[in-house]
Amino acid sequence: MPASRLRDWLLLGPGLLWLALFLVIPCAIVFCFSFFERGVYGGIDYIFTFENFQRAIDPLYLSIFLKSAKIAGTATLVALFLAYPAAYAISKAPPNRQTALLVLAMLPFWSNYLIRTYAWIVLLNREGLINTGLRDLGWIAEPLPLLYNEFAIITGLVYNYLPFVILAVYSSISRLNPEILEASEDLGAPSWKTFLRVTLPLTMPGVAAGSVFIFVLSIGNFITPDLLGGGNLLMVGNIIYDQFLTARDWPFGATLSFILIGIMMALLFTQAILVRRAQGDAPEKEEANA
Amino acid sequence: MREFKRFDPTRLWLAAHLRLVYVFLYVPIGVLMVLSFNKAGLPTVWSGFSFEWYGKLAENAAILSAARNTIVVAVISTILATLIGSLLAIGMEYRRRGAGLEAILFAPMIIPDIVLAIALLSFFTLLEVTLGLHSIILSHVVFNIAFVCAVVRTRLRSFDWSVFEASIDLGATEITTFRRIILPAILPGVIAGAMLSFTLSVDEFIIAYFTAGAGQSSTTLPMQIYSMIRFGVTPEINAMASIVMLVSFTLVIAAQRINKESVTG
Amino acid sequence: MSTLKRFAAACLVGTAAIAVSVTTAQAEEKIVISNWDGYMPADMLEKFTAETGIVAEMAVHATNEEIMGKVVAGKGKGYDVLFVSSPFVEALNHLGLVAELDHSKIPNMANLYPQAMELEYDPGLKVSVPYAWGTTGLCYREDLVSPAPTSWMDLLEPKADLKGKITMLSTDRWLMAAAFLAQGKSVNSTDEADLEAAKDLLIAAKKNLLSYDDTTFYSKLVSGEASMVHAWDGWCNYGIGENAAIKYVIPKEGSDLWVDTMVVTAASENKDAAFKFLDFVLKAENGAWVPANILYKVPNKAAMEALDPALVTQFPNLGITPDELLSQEQLRDLGAGQKAFSKTVTEILASN
């Protein structure tokens, strides 16, 4: 018993300590701000109030949340359709090439977010490479509206976070035991059935983790909506950033963040429970051992 | 191997899909590289060929020192976060802790960067901590832990803990058991987590800006680049990114060659 | 797992070593200056050190808002001199984060235009020294826009052929200023009816925009993607430098006067050295670098008089006189009106 206590402490201790010290305490300070008033020139007046919460329940902020959730959700779906087969293909490559393929997928992202975004502007704008290319080929007469809209934002988000989804899914797929798949095929199951009944459920943890990565990173992003969306669409990340920095209204910024985190936690919990349940159905003996 | 047993349309489709994904990932990088030879300083308009930005880059001490700082921050925070995050993942999956812990682990991903940034700076100021690269590292580890832990946990979801118990029962020490049984099982996840956290850290701006000390010695590359927006992000940055891409690319391919030779040879 | 332990130990030692290396180098007289990259000559700090023996280090910020947030949360610790725009000076002063200037230690303030002493956000320049100033107006392609624009309404209710070929600034104060000026209101208004009217006008205007753009609008003019953009005069000059058909105009309803300034933080432990730095920047030859290289006007009379007239011919807005500038309304901190103001801006940006 004491040995297993010690083991728990060694495994969980460093992480919990780090998060308690550099996440929980600092953020608790900021969340206390949400019960105080903005100072006339920014900063905080320590007068207790619920005003910030009253301001936050305005339908304006809810509609921004819903719209950005829709965009982040679309980006997540698109990324999954691109990432899953890619991760699957990487996991089928000879073992000594897999790491190289993964590094090659991450490599473009060791440059800088801003100049990658500029590169997309060069590609997508009305006089950009794609439009002039298509025009020279005679495929289009008028330039396509590729930039400064939802399409551009989603493209930018998918592009920047796709490798994260690939990594998460790969981490799950590469753990698949080929014998299970062979057994299923040897029993005469067609390959799509094997995929739906065996592969997909077993790789759900990776799909779930990857989805969470791209969804939370997207909804909090504010550079892509500004540059590729042309500021025509606001994401949750934009309004929180603006409240803290542009309006210098920390109490209200803290309140909005507080509510955002609450909603996201609820969503993630639901998702985690659903994944666990889906896994419970999988042909694996995990529950028996737990 | 089963790999080339027969003609398999699924396999062909997968291979084609993978190639297309890489094209998608590298097309903007190609544009970015071409722009590094752009004559004028405009970030998005081509105006003629020139090598001058590579020369300017070599003389730009601010960018070079920022690049060095970025690598220091990314490498150290990745190592720390990979270590701590992996242990945490094992602990979480072995113990199957309750909801509270899960919530704390999701939090660093969900909390908007600007909130964490202001929270950490207020906290460090309260404790009168001297700011510098070390405070950026401490802060980057916070969100990196969450990402590493999430990736490593995907490998442990279906892990058969009875093997672990059996090994202990048979008298193996916990450390041996960890090295022989758990580590091989999670290793691809650990590598994936490390790559993820390095990538996040290299490109992170807001938290780094707020937790950095004042001055050149703790300016990272994203901070330097964003400060250039007002008077024009010059193609020097593209030149720098192109060099980073080419060097890393060459290293990956070279490592691949060596690896192959040692396997086949 | 001893390798693991050694590894962890190495990490901690490494982090500690960096911490130490950062804290030790603080023996001599040293100041830290935060500025946008490229807003000073690259060798300015070296020259300053050569002349005064004071070590000066450069920190960078991307926006006023970011340096402001950092100084408020960190109490300005570590910084001695900040470059920020005028409304932020006012807020920093009210928050007690900037130091009062000792004019006797900044003799080169005599180089400033007398008008610079009358800036409303800091009358008598008690806490700030102006570095550069200018207006906000319309920057357009003469060959693509005819007749030439003269009014803010040309931007807000464009002719049919300009629809979808226009960008506006989305930074809150300037976005709203365009509508306020068009409607004959103060750029500092937080009156409910004024906000409502400006909001309606800007939401209607949004449908005709190519995009909001605060950073690359001049590139869009050069590439022809946009024909007319809402711009700061200095930035419009970057477009003019690439294409002579690009022109700048202050609409007939007027503009705002924006001023980029230098302040000394209250937290500075080396205020005398910081004053010396301000004095050094105010030297005529240092001031002259700004219009000659980044094409912004400076309030430094001696510097502007030394300017090459050919530059003013090529970039006419460099010739706007201090009197013309002072006749524009200045942006002030909005104080308690900020809450209503920023909600209006959010409503505009979130509308479709």
PDB file of C-alpha atoms in Angstrom, chain A residues 115, chain B residues 29-43 45-55 57 233-243 246:
ATOM      1  CA  ILE A 115       4.270  34.404 -42.570  1.00  0.00           C
TER       2      ILE A 115
ATOM      3  CA  ILE B  29       5.833  26.816 -47.555  1.00  0.00           C
ATOM      4  CA  GLY B  30       6.851  26.945 -51.213  1.00  0.00           C
ATOM      5  CA  VAL B  31       5.196  30.369 -51.536  1.00  0.00           C
ATOM      6  CA  LEU B  32       6.945  31.538 -48.382  1.00  0.00           C
ATOM      7  CA  MET B  33      10.300  30.394 -49.763  1.00  0.00           C
ATOM      8  CA  VAL B  34       9.739  32.119 -53.095  1.00  0.00           C
ATOM      9  CA  LEU B  35       8.868  35.336 -51.232  1.00  0.00           C
ATOM     10  CA  SER B  36      12.229  35.199 -49.460  1.00  0.00           C
ATOM     11  CA  PHE B  37      13.717  36.276 -52.815  1.00  0.00           C
ATOM     12  CA  ASN B  38      11.249  39.146 -53.180  1.00  0.00           C
ATOM     13  CA  LYS B  39      12.951  42.415 -54.051  1.00  0.00           C
ATOM     14  CA  ALA B  40      10.538  44.826 -52.358  1.00  0.00           C
ATOM     15  CA  GLY B  41       9.759  44.557 -48.675  1.00  0.00           C
ATOM     16  CA  LEU B  42       6.038  43.960 -49.218  1.00  0.00           C
ATOM     17  CA  PRO B  43       4.833  40.820 -47.467  1.00  0.00           C
ATOM     18  CA  VAL B  45       3.238  41.230 -53.449  1.00  0.00           C
ATOM     19  CA  TRP B  46       5.959  39.941 -55.783  1.00  0.00           C
ATOM     20  CA  SER B  47       8.199  42.602 -57.297  1.00  0.00           C
ATOM     21  CA  GLY B  48      11.330  40.977 -58.667  1.00  0.00           C
ATOM     22  CA  PHE B  49      14.151  38.627 -57.701  1.00  0.00           C
ATOM     23  CA  SER B  50      16.818  39.446 -55.144  1.00  0.00           C
ATOM     24  CA  PHE B  51      19.210  37.700 -52.758  1.00  0.00           C
ATOM     25  CA  GLU B  52      19.580  40.746 -50.540  1.00  0.00           C
ATOM     26  CA  TRP B  53      17.356  39.534 -47.679  1.00  0.00           C
ATOM     27  CA  TYR B  54      19.640  36.586 -46.987  1.00  0.00           C
ATOM     28  CA  GLY B  55      22.529  39.021 -46.605  1.00  0.00           C
ATOM     29  CA  LEU B  57      19.421  38.291 -42.243  1.00  0.00           C
ATOM     30  CA  VAL B 233       7.535  42.210 -41.994  1.00  0.00           C
ATOM     31  CA  THR B 234      10.419  42.011 -44.407  1.00  0.00           C
ATOM     32  CA  PRO B 235      11.397  38.923 -46.414  1.00  0.00           C
ATOM     33  CA  GLU B 236      14.266  38.415 -43.951  1.00  0.00           C
ATOM     34  CA  ILE B 237      11.765  36.408 -41.934  1.00  0.00           C
ATOM     35  CA  ASN B 238      10.946  34.334 -44.996  1.00  0.00           C
ATOM     36  CA  ALA B 239      14.661  33.833 -45.548  1.00  0.00           C
ATOM     37  CA  MET B 240      15.041  32.645 -41.973  1.00  0.00           C
ATOM     38  CA  ALA B 241      12.059  30.275 -42.244  1.00  0.00           C
ATOM     39  CA  SER B 242      13.357  28.924 -45.558  1.00  0.00           C
ATOM     40  CA  ILE B 243      16.716  28.130 -44.006  1.00  0.00           C
ATOM     41  CA  LEU B 246      15.757  23.340 -45.660  1.00  0.00           C
TER      42      LEU B 246
END
